mmCIF file of C-alpha atoms in Angstrom:
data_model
loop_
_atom_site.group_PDB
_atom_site.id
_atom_site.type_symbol
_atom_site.label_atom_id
_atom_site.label_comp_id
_atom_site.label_asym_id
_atom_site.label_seq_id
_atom_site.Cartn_x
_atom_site.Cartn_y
_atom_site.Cartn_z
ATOM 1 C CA UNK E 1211 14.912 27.620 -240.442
ATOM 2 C CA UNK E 1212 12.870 25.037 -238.688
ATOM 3 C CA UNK E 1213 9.350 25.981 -237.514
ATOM 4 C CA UNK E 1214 8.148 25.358 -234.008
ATOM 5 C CA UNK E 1215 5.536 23.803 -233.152
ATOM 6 C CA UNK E 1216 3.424 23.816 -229.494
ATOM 7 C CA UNK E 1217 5.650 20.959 -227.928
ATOM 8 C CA UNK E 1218 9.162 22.416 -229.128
ATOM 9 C CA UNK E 1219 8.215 25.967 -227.861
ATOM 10 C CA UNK E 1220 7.165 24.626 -224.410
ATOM 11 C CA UNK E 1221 10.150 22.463 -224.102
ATOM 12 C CA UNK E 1222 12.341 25.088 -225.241
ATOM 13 C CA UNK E 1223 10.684 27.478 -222.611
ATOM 14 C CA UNK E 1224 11.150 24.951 -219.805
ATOM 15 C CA UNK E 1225 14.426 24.234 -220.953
ATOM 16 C CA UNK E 1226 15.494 28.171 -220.787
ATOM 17 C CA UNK E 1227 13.625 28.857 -217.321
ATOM 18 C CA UNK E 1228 15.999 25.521 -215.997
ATOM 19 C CA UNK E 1229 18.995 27.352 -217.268
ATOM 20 C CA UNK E 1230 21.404 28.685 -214.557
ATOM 21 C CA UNK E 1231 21.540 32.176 -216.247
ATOM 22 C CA UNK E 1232 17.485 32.498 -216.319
ATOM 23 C CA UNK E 1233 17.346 31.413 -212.435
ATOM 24 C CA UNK E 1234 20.556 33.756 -211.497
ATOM 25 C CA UNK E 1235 18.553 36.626 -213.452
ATOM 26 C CA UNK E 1236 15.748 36.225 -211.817
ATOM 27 C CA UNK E 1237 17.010 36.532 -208.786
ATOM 28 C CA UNK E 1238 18.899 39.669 -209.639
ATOM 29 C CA UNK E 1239 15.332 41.145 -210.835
ATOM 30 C CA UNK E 1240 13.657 40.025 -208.110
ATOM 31 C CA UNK E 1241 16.356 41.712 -205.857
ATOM 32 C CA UNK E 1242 16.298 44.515 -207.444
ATOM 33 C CA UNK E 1243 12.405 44.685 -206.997
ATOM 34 C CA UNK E 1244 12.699 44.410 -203.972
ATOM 35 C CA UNK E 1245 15.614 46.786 -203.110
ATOM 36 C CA UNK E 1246 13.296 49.590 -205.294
ATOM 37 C CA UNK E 1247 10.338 49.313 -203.339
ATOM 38 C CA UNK E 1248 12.129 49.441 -199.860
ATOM 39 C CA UNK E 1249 14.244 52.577 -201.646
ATOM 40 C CA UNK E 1250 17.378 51.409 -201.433
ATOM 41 C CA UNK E 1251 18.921 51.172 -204.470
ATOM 42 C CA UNK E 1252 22.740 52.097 -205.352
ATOM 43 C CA UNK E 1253 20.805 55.161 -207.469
ATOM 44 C CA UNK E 1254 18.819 56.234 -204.841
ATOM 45 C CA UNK E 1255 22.214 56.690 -202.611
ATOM 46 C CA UNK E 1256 24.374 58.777 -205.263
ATOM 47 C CA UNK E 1257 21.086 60.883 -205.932
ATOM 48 C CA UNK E 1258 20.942 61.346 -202.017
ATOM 49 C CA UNK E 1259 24.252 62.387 -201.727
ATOM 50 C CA UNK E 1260 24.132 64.415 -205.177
ATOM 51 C CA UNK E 1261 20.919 66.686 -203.067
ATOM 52 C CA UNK E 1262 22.742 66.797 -200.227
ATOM 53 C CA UNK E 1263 25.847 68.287 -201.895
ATOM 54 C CA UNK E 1264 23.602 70.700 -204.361
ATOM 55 C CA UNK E 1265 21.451 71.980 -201.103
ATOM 56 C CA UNK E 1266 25.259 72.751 -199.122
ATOM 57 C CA UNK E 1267 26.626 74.880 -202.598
ATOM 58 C CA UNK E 1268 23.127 76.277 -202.267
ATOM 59 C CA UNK E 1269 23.244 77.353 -198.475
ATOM 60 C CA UNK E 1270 27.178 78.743 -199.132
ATOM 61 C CA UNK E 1271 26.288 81.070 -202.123
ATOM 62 C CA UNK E 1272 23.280 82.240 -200.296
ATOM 63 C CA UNK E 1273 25.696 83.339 -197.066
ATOM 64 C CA UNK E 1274 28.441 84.837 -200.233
ATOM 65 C CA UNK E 1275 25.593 86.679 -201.886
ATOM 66 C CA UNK E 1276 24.321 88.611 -198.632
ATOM 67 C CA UNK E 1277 28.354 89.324 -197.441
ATOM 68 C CA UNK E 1278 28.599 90.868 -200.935
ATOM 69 C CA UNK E 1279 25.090 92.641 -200.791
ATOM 70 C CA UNK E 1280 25.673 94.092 -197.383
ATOM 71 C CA UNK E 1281 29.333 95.352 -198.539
ATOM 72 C CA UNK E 1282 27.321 96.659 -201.867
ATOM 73 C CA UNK E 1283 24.957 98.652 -199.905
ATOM 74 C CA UNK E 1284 27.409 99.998 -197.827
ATOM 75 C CA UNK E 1285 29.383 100.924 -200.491
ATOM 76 C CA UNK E 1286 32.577 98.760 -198.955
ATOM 77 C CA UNK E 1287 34.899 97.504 -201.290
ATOM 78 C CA UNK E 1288 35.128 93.482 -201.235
ATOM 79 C CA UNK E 1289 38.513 92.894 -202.006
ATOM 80 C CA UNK E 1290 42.244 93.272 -200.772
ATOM 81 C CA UNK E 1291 45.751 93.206 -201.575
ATOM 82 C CA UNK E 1292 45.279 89.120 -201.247
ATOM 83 C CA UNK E 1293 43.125 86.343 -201.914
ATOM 84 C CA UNK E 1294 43.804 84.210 -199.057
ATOM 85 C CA UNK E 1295 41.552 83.458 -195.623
ATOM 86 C CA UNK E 1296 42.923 84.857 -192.692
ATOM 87 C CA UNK E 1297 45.963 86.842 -193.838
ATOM 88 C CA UNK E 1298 46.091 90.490 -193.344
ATOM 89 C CA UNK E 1299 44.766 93.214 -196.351
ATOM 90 C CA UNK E 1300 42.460 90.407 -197.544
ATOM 91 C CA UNK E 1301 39.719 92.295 -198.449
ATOM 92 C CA UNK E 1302 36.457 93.178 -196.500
ATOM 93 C CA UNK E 1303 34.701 90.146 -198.531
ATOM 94 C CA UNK E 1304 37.075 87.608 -197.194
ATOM 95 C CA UNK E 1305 36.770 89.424 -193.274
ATOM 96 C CA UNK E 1306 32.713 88.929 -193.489
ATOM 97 C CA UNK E 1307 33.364 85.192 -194.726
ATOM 98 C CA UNK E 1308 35.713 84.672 -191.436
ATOM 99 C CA UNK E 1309 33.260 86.426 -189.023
ATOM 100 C CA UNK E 1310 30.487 84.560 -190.258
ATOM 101 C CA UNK E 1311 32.310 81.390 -189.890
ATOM 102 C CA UNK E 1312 32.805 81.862 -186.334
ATOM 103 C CA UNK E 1313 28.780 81.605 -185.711
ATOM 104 C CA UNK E 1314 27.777 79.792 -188.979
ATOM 105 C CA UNK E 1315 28.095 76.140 -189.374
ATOM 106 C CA UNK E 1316 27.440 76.156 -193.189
ATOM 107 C CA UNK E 1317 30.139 78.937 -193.756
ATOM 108 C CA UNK E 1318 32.814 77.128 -191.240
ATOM 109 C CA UNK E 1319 32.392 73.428 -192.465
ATOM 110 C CA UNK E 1320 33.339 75.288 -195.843
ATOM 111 C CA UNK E 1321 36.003 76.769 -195.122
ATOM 112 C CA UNK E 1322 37.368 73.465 -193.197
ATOM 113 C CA UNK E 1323 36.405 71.473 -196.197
ATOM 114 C CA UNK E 1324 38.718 74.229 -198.765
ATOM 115 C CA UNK E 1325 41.536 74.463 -195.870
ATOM 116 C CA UNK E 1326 41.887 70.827 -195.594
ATOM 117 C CA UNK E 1327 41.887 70.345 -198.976
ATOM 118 C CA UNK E 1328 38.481 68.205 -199.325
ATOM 119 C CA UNK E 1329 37.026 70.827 -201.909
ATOM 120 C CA UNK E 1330 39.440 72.340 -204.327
ATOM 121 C CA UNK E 1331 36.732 74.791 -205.393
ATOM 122 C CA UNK E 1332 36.182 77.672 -202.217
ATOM 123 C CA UNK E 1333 34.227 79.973 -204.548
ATOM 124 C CA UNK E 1334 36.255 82.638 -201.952
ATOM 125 C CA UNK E 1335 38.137 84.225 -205.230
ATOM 126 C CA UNK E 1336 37.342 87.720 -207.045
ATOM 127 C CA UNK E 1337 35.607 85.949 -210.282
ATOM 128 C CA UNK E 1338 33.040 84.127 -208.467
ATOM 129 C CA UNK E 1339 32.806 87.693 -206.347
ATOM 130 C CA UNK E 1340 32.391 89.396 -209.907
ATOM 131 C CA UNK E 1341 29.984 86.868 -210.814
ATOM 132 C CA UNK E 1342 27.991 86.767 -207.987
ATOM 133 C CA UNK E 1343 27.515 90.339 -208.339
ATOM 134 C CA UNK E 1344 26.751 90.533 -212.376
ATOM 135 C CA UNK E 1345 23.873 87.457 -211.067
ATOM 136 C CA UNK E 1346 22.727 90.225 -207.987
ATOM 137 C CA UNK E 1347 23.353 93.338 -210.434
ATOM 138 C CA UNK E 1348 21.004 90.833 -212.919
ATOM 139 C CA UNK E 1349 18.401 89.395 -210.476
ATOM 140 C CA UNK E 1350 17.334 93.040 -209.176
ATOM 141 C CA UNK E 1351 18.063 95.043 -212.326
ATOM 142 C CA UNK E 1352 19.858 98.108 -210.516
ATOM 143 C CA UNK E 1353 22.613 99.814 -210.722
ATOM 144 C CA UNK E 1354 25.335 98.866 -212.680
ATOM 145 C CA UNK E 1355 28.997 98.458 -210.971
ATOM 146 C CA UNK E 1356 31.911 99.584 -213.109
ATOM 147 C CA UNK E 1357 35.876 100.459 -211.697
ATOM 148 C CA UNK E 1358 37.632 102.606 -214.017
ATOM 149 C CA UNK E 1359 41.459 104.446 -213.757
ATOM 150 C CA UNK E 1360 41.272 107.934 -214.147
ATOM 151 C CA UNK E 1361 44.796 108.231 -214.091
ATOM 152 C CA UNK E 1362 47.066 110.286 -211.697
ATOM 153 C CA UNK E 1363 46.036 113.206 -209.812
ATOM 154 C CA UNK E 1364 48.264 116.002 -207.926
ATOM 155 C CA UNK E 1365 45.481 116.717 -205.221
ATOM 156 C CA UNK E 1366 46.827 120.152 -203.913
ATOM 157 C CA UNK E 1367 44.126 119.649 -200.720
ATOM 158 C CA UNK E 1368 44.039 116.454 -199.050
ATOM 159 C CA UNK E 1369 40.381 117.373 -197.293
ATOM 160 C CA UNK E 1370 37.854 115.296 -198.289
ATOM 161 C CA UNK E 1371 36.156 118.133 -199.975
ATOM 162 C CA UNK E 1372 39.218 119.191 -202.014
ATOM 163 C CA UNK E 1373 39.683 115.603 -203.161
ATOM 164 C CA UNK E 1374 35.776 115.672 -204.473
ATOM 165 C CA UNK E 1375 36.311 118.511 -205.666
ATOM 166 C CA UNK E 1376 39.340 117.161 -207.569
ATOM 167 C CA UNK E 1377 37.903 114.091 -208.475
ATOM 168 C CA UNK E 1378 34.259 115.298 -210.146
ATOM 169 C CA UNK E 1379 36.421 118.106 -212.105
ATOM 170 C CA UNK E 1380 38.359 115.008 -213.551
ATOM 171 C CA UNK E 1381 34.895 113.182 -214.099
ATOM 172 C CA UNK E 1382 33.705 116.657 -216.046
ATOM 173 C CA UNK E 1383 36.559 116.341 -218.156
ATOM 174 C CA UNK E 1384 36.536 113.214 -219.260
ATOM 175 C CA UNK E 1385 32.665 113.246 -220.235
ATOM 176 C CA UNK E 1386 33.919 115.635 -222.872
#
């Protein structure tokens, strides 16, 4: 290993900062100096667009939590006898969604975006419904919602107060 001294180091310093990959590095650095302080670097872009995308998610789960709160408080069940936007028996969840799209730009790019096939997740289905209620059920700490089959009952009156009446006797029962 050879030692060097003052003159080999400075020649071997000029020599490097001469060298085609030194100057075409520098210039990349210097570039990229520049590109950071005026903000427009390829990172800068993707994390734009990554915001941009996070804040739209945000503002559609904000419109499906209050559908499925106001259905909640209303006691209104969310779904139907199908999944699908703008079919019949879809489900009061799926109605709100539509309505609101009529008036909502958030809610109607949305469902453009899942009808033409630009997002394949619509977060329209009944396990983001179930977990957007277990996060509302969690956030407030209330009441608990739970579906259970009874089984079959031979309701002799179809009144509403002989099927209550019907229905809490089975409830008595089965506490037992």
């Amino acid at each position: 290993m050879a030692l060097m001294t003052g003159k080999n180091c400075s020649d071997t310093l000029k020599m490097h900062e001469n060298s085609p990959e030194h100057t075409k590095n520098m210039g990349s650095w210097k570039e990229l100096e520049s590109r950071i302080k005026k903000g427009q670097t390829i990172d800068k872009v993707e994390l734009a667009l990554i915001n941009t995308e996070r804040r739209r998610w945000r503002e559609v789960l904000t419109r499906f939590v209050a559908i499925i709160h106001s259905l909640a408080e209303r006691n209104v069940p969310l779904r139907g006898s199908t999944e699908t936007l703008y079919q019949p028996n879809n489900g009061n969840f799926l109605k709100e969604v539509e309505l609101m799209a009529q008036f909502d730009p958030v809610l109607k790019e949305h469902i453009a975006r899942v009808q033409g096939g630009a997002s394949p997740t619509s977060y329209l289905g009944n396990i983001i419904q179930n977990e957007l209620i277990d996060c509302i059920i969690a956030a407030e700490g209330t009441a608990q919602i739970k579906e259970y089959f009874m089984g079959f009952l031979e309701a002799e009156q179809t009144t509403g107060e002989g099927l209550s009446t019907l229905i809490f006797k089975k409830l008595k029962e089965n506490k037992q």
